[in-house]
Amino acid sequence: MIRVLLAIPQYKIFRSVGHPRKMPLNVTLSVTYSCNSRCKTCHIWNRKAKDLSAEELESVFRSLGKAPYWFTISGGEPFLRKDIVDICRSIYVNCAPGIINIPTNALLYNTIPNQVEKIVQSCPKTSIVINISLDGVGPDHDEIRGVPGNWEKAMTTYHALRELKYSNLELGIHTVVSKYNVDLIPRIYEYMMAELKPDSYITEIAEERVELCTMGEDITPSPDGYMRAIDSLSLEMRCHKFSGLSRVTHAFREQYYHMVKEVLLKKRQIIPCYAGFASAQIAPDGDVWMCCVRAESVGNLREADYDFKKVWFGKRAEEARKSIKNKECYCPLANASYTNMLCHIPTLARVGWKVISS
């Protein structure tokens, strides 16, 4: 974490004047669009792409070097990649990140626990965060996720992962807050914390995204509904004691929830966005995006001989950075928001005080 704090002034200068040019601190790697869920809030499984192979990705990771501190391995469903262990091991060897975060629908209960154990063993000095996606309890979850028996399979996976005893493994729960479950969020949180006792619990608002094929979909909760749910959730969170990485995560989350409320009301960037400066996303076919909300390619890694620098510092990337800096877009995207908050001194100070005082 110290290396992150030391890098923040350089990212602030990069965003302000364009130099020194920096590689991203936070990288989201989408390894496939394939998914075995059929969620009401996501239709990414409709997208098709020729996924980068593990060998191709290794070349990309070598070009990224030690800059990224936080990797999110997303999809689709990441664990549909049979080489997911090799991909994570390659990230560890070439980039040495502090955190690798993997969200999963947890349907593959026969294979996920074994794969996670191998990942954890392969990356001993990196915190491995597995976030199981649960959007309701029992039948409510199955209805939103579009797969009968999803809840039962997810519970099998969850309890098997809970049996793994590794100091660098964190098991969390992730809920997408949508119009389908916004009124149930207090009850969902109460059940998860009382019955499952995860290391962390996080939520993200359902939104229209090009990446998820949800443009024009009526999935986002109303601002009033979201505020009621998040206010209740924030109140409940203060009653729980977290430790380690989870303590820091929840301090950031509390700030994130306040920021989302402002974004929904004011419809603009609330704090400066560092997408394209400190955070980036790599699509399954090698397209590089500033973020998954815009989902606009600034270049393809296959066409750049897998050299991330060629794309990241190219003309199209510079044009996208200018647009983001000029506040021509806004969103409540959680992953990019973490980086934005790290680079925003007032928010970072509030997070630090929360961690120290809680």
PDB file of N, CA and C in Angstrom, residues 80-155:
ATOM      1  N   LEU A  80     -14.805 -19.867 -15.916  1.00  0.00           N
ATOM      2  CA  LEU A  80     -15.022 -20.669 -17.120  1.00  0.00           C
ATOM      3  C   LEU A  80     -13.726 -20.838 -17.900  1.00  0.00           C
ATOM      4  N   ARG A  81     -12.750 -19.969 -17.623  1.00  0.00           N
ATOM      5  CA  ARG A  81     -11.428 -20.135 -18.224  1.00  0.00           C
ATOM      6  C   ARG A  81     -10.695 -21.253 -17.484  1.00  0.00           C
ATOM      7  N   LYS A  82     -10.408 -22.332 -18.194  1.00  0.00           N
ATOM      8  CA  LYS A  82      -9.726 -23.460 -17.558  1.00  0.00           C
ATOM      9  C   LYS A  82      -8.287 -23.120 -17.188  1.00  0.00           C
ATOM     10  N   ASP A  83      -7.759 -22.045 -17.789  1.00  0.00           N
ATOM     11  CA  ASP A  83      -6.387 -21.634 -17.491  1.00  0.00           C
ATOM     12  C   ASP A  83      -6.337 -20.452 -16.524  1.00  0.00           C
ATOM     13  N   ILE A  84      -7.382 -20.251 -15.745  1.00  0.00           N
ATOM     14  CA  ILE A  84      -7.454 -19.110 -14.830  1.00  0.00           C
ATOM     15  C   ILE A  84      -6.304 -19.143 -13.812  1.00  0.00           C
ATOM     16  N   VAL A  85      -5.900 -20.324 -13.379  1.00  0.00           N
ATOM     17  CA  VAL A  85      -4.780 -20.424 -12.424  1.00  0.00           C
ATOM     18  C   VAL A  85      -3.495 -19.945 -13.086  1.00  0.00           C
ATOM     19  N   ASP A  86      -3.268 -20.362 -14.326  1.00  0.00           N
ATOM     20  CA  ASP A  86      -2.071 -19.945 -15.055  1.00  0.00           C
ATOM     21  C   ASP A  86      -2.059 -18.435 -15.271  1.00  0.00           C
ATOM     22  N   ILE A  87      -3.219 -17.861 -15.556  1.00  0.00           N
ATOM     23  CA  ILE A  87      -3.315 -16.415 -15.766  1.00  0.00           C
ATOM     24  C   ILE A  87      -2.947 -15.667 -14.491  1.00  0.00           C
ATOM     25  N   CYS A  88      -3.490 -16.089 -13.368  1.00  0.00           N
ATOM     26  CA  CYS A  88      -3.193 -15.431 -12.088  1.00  0.00           C
ATOM     27  C   CYS A  88      -1.727 -15.601 -11.705  1.00  0.00           C
ATOM     28  N   ARG A  89      -1.185 -16.791 -11.960  1.00  0.00           N
ATOM     29  CA  ARG A  89       0.234 -17.026 -11.653  1.00  0.00           C
ATOM     30  C   ARG A  89       1.119 -16.107 -12.500  1.00  0.00           C
ATOM     31  N   SER A  90       0.741 -15.920 -13.748  1.00  0.00           N
ATOM     32  CA  SER A  90       1.510 -15.043 -14.632  1.00  0.00           C
ATOM     33  C   SER A  90       1.440 -13.587 -14.179  1.00  0.00           C
ATOM     34  N   ILE A  91       0.273 -13.157 -13.723  1.00  0.00           N
ATOM     35  CA  ILE A  91       0.141 -11.805 -13.169  1.00  0.00           C
ATOM     36  C   ILE A  91       1.079 -11.638 -11.982  1.00  0.00           C
ATOM     37  N   TYR A  92       1.084 -12.621 -11.122  1.00  0.00           N
ATOM     38  CA  TYR A  92       1.906 -12.562  -9.905  1.00  0.00           C
ATOM     39  C   TYR A  92       3.389 -12.476 -10.243  1.00  0.00           C
ATOM     40  N   VAL A  93       3.845 -13.316 -11.163  1.00  0.00           N
ATOM     41  CA  VAL A  93       5.262 -13.377 -11.515  1.00  0.00           C
ATOM     42  C   VAL A  93       5.713 -12.097 -12.208  1.00  0.00           C
ATOM     43  N   ASN A  94       4.891 -11.578 -13.114  1.00  0.00           N
ATOM     44  CA  ASN A  94       5.313 -10.447 -13.939  1.00  0.00           C
ATOM     45  C   ASN A  94       4.987  -9.078 -13.339  1.00  0.00           C
ATOM     46  N   CYS A  95       3.910  -9.007 -12.533  1.00  0.00           N
ATOM     47  CA  CYS A  95       3.443  -7.698 -12.041  1.00  0.00           C
ATOM     48  C   CYS A  95       3.514  -7.543 -10.524  1.00  0.00           C
ATOM     49  N   ALA A  96       3.559  -8.637  -9.792  1.00  0.00           N
ATOM     50  CA  ALA A  96       3.628  -8.607  -8.321  1.00  0.00           C
ATOM     51  C   ALA A  96       2.622  -7.649  -7.701  1.00  0.00           C
ATOM     52  N   PRO A  97       1.328  -7.764  -8.033  1.00  0.00           N
ATOM     53  CA  PRO A  97       0.343  -6.830  -7.473  1.00  0.00           C
ATOM     54  C   PRO A  97       0.077  -7.100  -6.001  1.00  0.00           C
ATOM     55  N   GLY A  98      -0.444  -6.085  -5.323  1.00  0.00           N
ATOM     56  CA  GLY A  98      -0.815  -6.265  -3.923  1.00  0.00           C
ATOM     57  C   GLY A  98      -2.120  -7.027  -3.784  1.00  0.00           C
ATOM     58  N   ILE A  99      -3.018  -6.861  -4.773  1.00  0.00           N
ATOM     59  CA  ILE A  99      -4.360  -7.460  -4.697  1.00  0.00           C
ATOM     60  C   ILE A  99      -4.751  -8.037  -6.055  1.00  0.00           C
ATOM     61  N   ILE A 100      -5.305  -9.239  -6.043  1.00  0.00           N
ATOM     62  CA  ILE A 100      -6.008  -9.805  -7.198  1.00  0.00           C
ATOM     63  C   ILE A 100      -7.421 -10.111  -6.736  1.00  0.00           C
ATOM     64  N   ASN A 101      -8.382  -9.459  -7.362  1.00  0.00           N
ATOM     65  CA  ASN A 101      -9.790  -9.599  -6.994  1.00  0.00           C
ATOM     66  C   ASN A 101     -10.527 -10.356  -8.100  1.00  0.00           C
ATOM     67  N   ILE A 102     -11.260 -11.398  -7.734  1.00  0.00           N
ATOM     68  CA  ILE A 102     -11.984 -12.192  -8.727  1.00  0.00           C
ATOM     69  C   ILE A 102     -13.450 -12.323  -8.317  1.00  0.00           C
ATOM     70  N   PRO A 103     -14.373 -11.661  -9.030  1.00  0.00           N
ATOM     71  CA  PRO A 103     -15.799 -11.871  -8.783  1.00  0.00           C
ATOM     72  C   PRO A 103     -16.271 -13.131  -9.506  1.00  0.00           C
ATOM     73  N   THR A 104     -17.222 -13.834  -8.916  1.00  0.00           N
ATOM     74  CA  THR A 104     -17.719 -15.075  -9.523  1.00  0.00           C
ATOM     75  C   THR A 104     -19.183 -15.312  -9.175  1.00  0.00           C
ATOM     76  N   ASN A 105     -19.914 -15.950 -10.107  1.00  0.00           N
ATOM     77  CA  ASN A 105     -21.292 -16.335  -9.803  1.00  0.00           C
ATOM     78  C   ASN A 105     -21.342 -17.626  -8.987  1.00  0.00           C
ATOM     79  N   ALA A 106     -20.194 -18.294  -8.843  1.00  0.00           N
ATOM     80  CA  ALA A 106     -20.032 -19.470  -7.956  1.00  0.00           C
ATOM     81  C   ALA A 106     -20.821 -20.691  -8.405  1.00  0.00           C
ATOM     82  N   LEU A 107     -21.248 -20.725  -9.660  1.00  0.00           N
ATOM     83  CA  LEU A 107     -22.004 -21.880 -10.144  1.00  0.00           C
ATOM     84  C   LEU A 107     -21.150 -23.137 -10.279  1.00  0.00           C
ATOM     85  N   LEU A 108     -19.870 -22.974 -10.582  1.00  0.00           N
ATOM     86  CA  LEU A 108     -18.990 -24.121 -10.828  1.00  0.00           C
ATOM     87  C   LEU A 108     -18.438 -24.660  -9.507  1.00  0.00           C
ATOM     88  N   TYR A 109     -19.338 -25.172  -8.682  1.00  0.00           N
ATOM     89  CA  TYR A 109     -18.957 -25.599  -7.331  1.00  0.00           C
ATOM     90  C   TYR A 109     -17.985 -26.771  -7.321  1.00  0.00           C
ATOM     91  N   ASN A 110     -17.929 -27.544  -8.415  1.00  0.00           N
ATOM     92  CA  ASN A 110     -17.031 -28.691  -8.474  1.00  0.00           C
ATOM     93  C   ASN A 110     -15.583 -28.300  -8.757  1.00  0.00           C
ATOM     94  N   THR A 111     -15.378 -27.111  -9.321  1.00  0.00           N
ATOM     95  CA  THR A 111     -14.021 -26.736  -9.736  1.00  0.00           C
ATOM     96  C   THR A 111     -13.475 -25.474  -9.062  1.00  0.00           C
ATOM     97  N   ILE A 112     -14.326 -24.516  -8.704  1.00  0.00           N
ATOM     98  CA  ILE A 112     -13.848 -23.237  -8.180  1.00  0.00           C
ATOM     99  C   ILE A 112     -12.999 -23.388  -6.921  1.00  0.00           C
ATOM    100  N   PRO A 113     -13.411 -24.150  -5.911  1.00  0.00           N
ATOM    101  CA  PRO A 113     -12.581 -24.235  -4.689  1.00  0.00           C
ATOM    102  C   PRO A 113     -11.161 -24.720  -4.970  1.00  0.00           C
ATOM    103  N   ASN A 114     -11.014 -25.723  -5.821  1.00  0.00           N
ATOM    104  CA  ASN A 114      -9.687 -26.243  -6.146  1.00  0.00           C
ATOM    105  C   ASN A 114      -8.871 -25.208  -6.914  1.00  0.00           C
ATOM    106  N   GLN A 115      -9.512 -24.494  -7.853  1.00  0.00           N
ATOM    107  CA  GLN A 115      -8.809 -23.462  -8.609  1.00  0.00           C
ATOM    108  C   GLN A 115      -8.364 -22.322  -7.693  1.00  0.00           C
ATOM    109  N   VAL A 116      -9.239 -21.909  -6.788  1.00  0.00           N
ATOM    110  CA  VAL A 116      -8.896 -20.826  -5.870  1.00  0.00           C
ATOM    111  C   VAL A 116      -7.723 -21.220  -4.989  1.00  0.00           C
ATOM    112  N   GLU A 117      -7.732 -22.444  -4.489  1.00  0.00           N
ATOM    113  CA  GLU A 117      -6.616 -22.883  -3.638  1.00  0.00           C
ATOM    114  C   GLU A 117      -5.295 -22.833  -4.407  1.00  0.00           C
ATOM    115  N   LYS A 118      -5.315 -23.247  -5.666  1.00  0.00           N
ATOM    116  CA  LYS A 118      -4.096 -23.201  -6.471  1.00  0.00           C
ATOM    117  C   LYS A 118      -3.649 -21.757  -6.714  1.00  0.00           C
ATOM    118  N   ILE A 119      -4.610 -20.858  -6.931  1.00  0.00           N
ATOM    119  CA  ILE A 119      -4.277 -19.443  -7.134  1.00  0.00           C
ATOM    120  C   ILE A 119      -3.637 -18.869  -5.881  1.00  0.00           C
ATOM    121  N   VAL A 120      -4.241 -19.146  -4.742  1.00  0.00           N
ATOM    122  CA  VAL A 120      -3.726 -18.635  -3.470  1.00  0.00           C
ATOM    123  C   VAL A 120      -2.310 -19.157  -3.217  1.00  0.00           C
ATOM    124  N   GLN A 121      -2.085 -20.429  -3.494  1.00  0.00           N
ATOM    125  CA  GLN A 121      -0.761 -21.020  -3.290  1.00  0.00           C
ATOM    126  C   GLN A 121       0.265 -20.456  -4.268  1.00  0.00           C
ATOM    127  N   SER A 122      -0.194 -20.105  -5.472  1.00  0.00           N
ATOM    128  CA  SER A 122       0.713 -19.596  -6.504  1.00  0.00           C
ATOM    129  C   SER A 122       1.084 -18.138  -6.297  1.00  0.00           C
ATOM    130  N   CYS A 123       0.293 -17.428  -5.474  1.00  0.00           N
ATOM    131  CA  CYS A 123       0.497 -15.982  -5.284  1.00  0.00           C
ATOM    132  C   CYS A 123       0.609 -15.668  -3.788  1.00  0.00           C
ATOM    133  N   PRO A 124       1.613 -16.216  -3.107  1.00  0.00           N
ATOM    134  CA  PRO A 124       1.655 -16.143  -1.642  1.00  0.00           C
ATOM    135  C   PRO A 124       1.786 -14.739  -1.060  1.00  0.00           C
ATOM    136  N   LYS A 125       2.342 -13.789  -1.819  1.00  0.00           N
ATOM    137  CA  LYS A 125       2.541 -12.443  -1.287  1.00  0.00           C
ATOM    138  C   LYS A 125       1.496 -11.447  -1.805  1.00  0.00           C
ATOM    139  N   THR A 126       0.462 -11.960  -2.452  1.00  0.00           N
ATOM    140  CA  THR A 126      -0.634 -11.130  -2.961  1.00  0.00           C
ATOM    141  C   THR A 126      -1.929 -11.496  -2.254  1.00  0.00           C
ATOM    142  N   SER A 127      -2.721 -10.499  -1.884  1.00  0.00           N
ATOM    143  CA  SER A 127      -4.045 -10.762  -1.297  1.00  0.00           C
ATOM    144  C   SER A 127      -4.993 -11.197  -2.411  1.00  0.00           C
ATOM    145  N   ILE A 128      -5.553 -12.377  -2.273  1.00  0.00           N
ATOM    146  CA  ILE A 128      -6.519 -12.898  -3.243  1.00  0.00           C
ATOM    147  C   ILE A 128      -7.917 -12.692  -2.671  1.00  0.00           C
ATOM    148  N   VAL A 129      -8.727 -11.890  -3.349  1.00  0.00           N
ATOM    149  CA  VAL A 129     -10.081 -11.589  -2.894  1.00  0.00           C
ATOM    150  C   VAL A 129     -11.070 -12.264  -3.841  1.00  0.00           C
ATOM    151  N   ILE A 130     -11.841 -13.198  -3.323  1.00  0.00           N
ATOM    152  CA  ILE A 130     -12.883 -13.858  -4.112  1.00  0.00           C
ATOM    153  C   ILE A 130     -14.229 -13.291  -3.672  1.00  0.00           C
ATOM    154  N   ASN A 131     -14.925 -12.632  -4.590  1.00  0.00           N
ATOM    155  CA  ASN A 131     -16.230 -12.049  -4.279  1.00  0.00           C
ATOM    156  C   ASN A 131     -17.336 -12.844  -4.964  1.00  0.00           C
ATOM    157  N   ILE A 132     -18.153 -13.504  -4.156  1.00  0.00           N
ATOM    158  CA  ILE A 132     -19.277 -14.282  -4.698  1.00  0.00           C
ATOM    159  C   ILE A 132     -20.477 -13.362  -4.877  1.00  0.00           C
ATOM    160  N   SER A 133     -21.034 -13.385  -6.072  1.00  0.00           N
ATOM    161  CA  SER A 133     -22.154 -12.508  -6.408  1.00  0.00           C
ATOM    162  C   SER A 133     -23.466 -13.102  -5.917  1.00  0.00           C
ATOM    163  N   LEU A 134     -24.116 -12.413  -4.982  1.00  0.00           N
ATOM    164  CA  LEU A 134     -25.400 -12.839  -4.434  1.00  0.00           C
ATOM    165  C   LEU A 134     -26.341 -11.637  -4.431  1.00  0.00           C
ATOM    166  N   ASP A 135     -27.386 -11.703  -5.234  1.00  0.00           N
ATOM    167  CA  ASP A 135     -28.298 -10.564  -5.388  1.00  0.00           C
ATOM    168  C   ASP A 135     -29.605 -10.733  -4.631  1.00  0.00           C
ATOM    169  N   GLY A 136     -29.700 -11.772  -3.860  1.00  0.00           N
ATOM    170  CA  GLY A 136     -30.890 -12.033  -3.061  1.00  0.00           C
ATOM    171  C   GLY A 136     -30.629 -13.263  -2.220  1.00  0.00           C
ATOM    172  N   VAL A 137     -31.656 -13.718  -1.552  1.00  0.00           N
ATOM    173  CA  VAL A 137     -31.546 -14.916  -0.719  1.00  0.00           C
ATOM    174  C   VAL A 137     -32.467 -15.987  -1.290  1.00  0.00           C
ATOM    175  N   GLY A 138     -31.928 -17.185  -1.519  1.00  0.00           N
ATOM    176  CA  GLY A 138     -32.735 -18.297  -2.010  1.00  0.00           C
ATOM    177  C   GLY A 138     -33.359 -18.031  -3.369  1.00  0.00           C
ATOM    178  N   PRO A 139     -34.662 -18.251  -3.510  1.00  0.00           N
ATOM    179  CA  PRO A 139     -35.350 -18.086  -4.795  1.00  0.00           C
ATOM    180  C   PRO A 139     -35.226 -16.682  -5.387  1.00  0.00           C
ATOM    181  N   ASP A 140     -35.120 -15.661  -4.539  1.00  0.00           N
ATOM    182  CA  ASP A 140     -34.957 -14.288  -5.045  1.00  0.00           C
ATOM    183  C   ASP A 140     -33.668 -14.169  -5.857  1.00  0.00           C
ATOM    184  N   HIS A 141     -32.624 -14.779  -5.359  1.00  0.00           N
ATOM    185  CA  HIS A 141     -31.341 -14.750  -6.075  1.00  0.00           C
ATOM    186  C   HIS A 141     -31.457 -15.482  -7.405  1.00  0.00           C
ATOM    187  N   ASP A 142     -32.060 -16.666  -7.386  1.00  0.00           N
ATOM    188  CA  ASP A 142     -32.209 -17.448  -8.611  1.00  0.00           C
ATOM    189  C   ASP A 142     -33.019 -16.690  -9.661  1.00  0.00           C
ATOM    190  N   GLU A 143     -34.036 -15.969  -9.234  1.00  0.00           N
ATOM    191  CA  GLU A 143     -34.897 -15.224 -10.160  1.00  0.00           C
ATOM    192  C   GLU A 143     -34.102 -14.113 -10.848  1.00  0.00           C
ATOM    193  N   ILE A 144     -33.312 -13.376 -10.092  1.00  0.00           N
ATOM    194  CA  ILE A 144     -32.542 -12.267 -10.668  1.00  0.00           C
ATOM    195  C   ILE A 144     -31.408 -12.793 -11.539  1.00  0.00           C
ATOM    196  N   ARG A 145     -30.785 -13.872 -11.119  1.00  0.00           N
ATOM    197  CA  ARG A 145     -29.646 -14.418 -11.842  1.00  0.00           C
ATOM    198  C   ARG A 145     -30.031 -15.328 -13.009  1.00  0.00           C
ATOM    199  N   GLY A 146     -31.287 -15.699 -13.065  1.00  0.00           N
ATOM    200  CA  GLY A 146     -31.779 -16.418 -14.239  1.00  0.00           C
ATOM    201  C   GLY A 146     -31.372 -17.873 -14.344  1.00  0.00           C
ATOM    202  N   VAL A 147     -30.937 -18.485 -13.230  1.00  0.00           N
ATOM    203  CA  VAL A 147     -30.514 -19.885 -13.254  1.00  0.00           C
ATOM    204  C   VAL A 147     -31.144 -20.620 -12.074  1.00  0.00           C
ATOM    205  N   PRO A 148     -32.069 -21.552 -12.316  1.00  0.00           N
ATOM    206  CA  PRO A 148     -32.633 -22.333 -11.214  1.00  0.00           C
ATOM    207  C   PRO A 148     -31.532 -23.099 -10.474  1.00  0.00           C
ATOM    208  N   GLY A 149     -31.585 -23.066  -9.156  1.00  0.00           N
ATOM    209  CA  GLY A 149     -30.588 -23.768  -8.368  1.00  0.00           C
ATOM    210  C   GLY A 149     -29.299 -22.999  -8.159  1.00  0.00           C
ATOM    211  N   ASN A 150     -29.242 -21.748  -8.622  1.00  0.00           N
ATOM    212  CA  ASN A 150     -28.026 -20.938  -8.471  1.00  0.00           C
ATOM    213  C   ASN A 150     -27.652 -20.768  -6.999  1.00  0.00           C
ATOM    214  N   TRP A 151     -28.639 -20.446  -6.177  1.00  0.00           N
ATOM    215  CA  TRP A 151     -28.368 -20.210  -4.759  1.00  0.00           C
ATOM    216  C   TRP A 151     -27.733 -21.430  -4.104  1.00  0.00           C
ATOM    217  N   GLU A 152     -28.287 -22.591  -4.354  1.00  0.00           N
ATOM    218  CA  GLU A 152     -27.773 -23.817  -3.738  1.00  0.00           C
ATOM    219  C   GLU A 152     -26.325 -24.077  -4.182  1.00  0.00           C
ATOM    220  N   LYS A 153     -26.046 -23.895  -5.466  1.00  0.00           N
ATOM    221  CA  LYS A 153     -24.688 -24.118  -5.967  1.00  0.00           C
ATOM    222  C   LYS A 153     -23.726 -23.080  -5.393  1.00  0.00           C
ATOM    223  N   ALA A 154     -24.181 -21.832  -5.314  1.00  0.00           N
ATOM    224  CA  ALA A 154     -23.335 -20.771  -4.758  1.00  0.00           C
ATOM    225  C   ALA A 154     -23.010 -21.056  -3.297  1.00  0.00           C
ATOM    226  N   MET A 155     -23.985 -21.570  -2.560  1.00  0.00           N
ATOM    227  CA  MET A 155     -23.741 -21.890  -1.153  1.00  0.00           C
ATOM    228  C   MET A 155     -22.737 -23.042  -1.013  1.00  0.00           C
TER     229      MET A 155
END
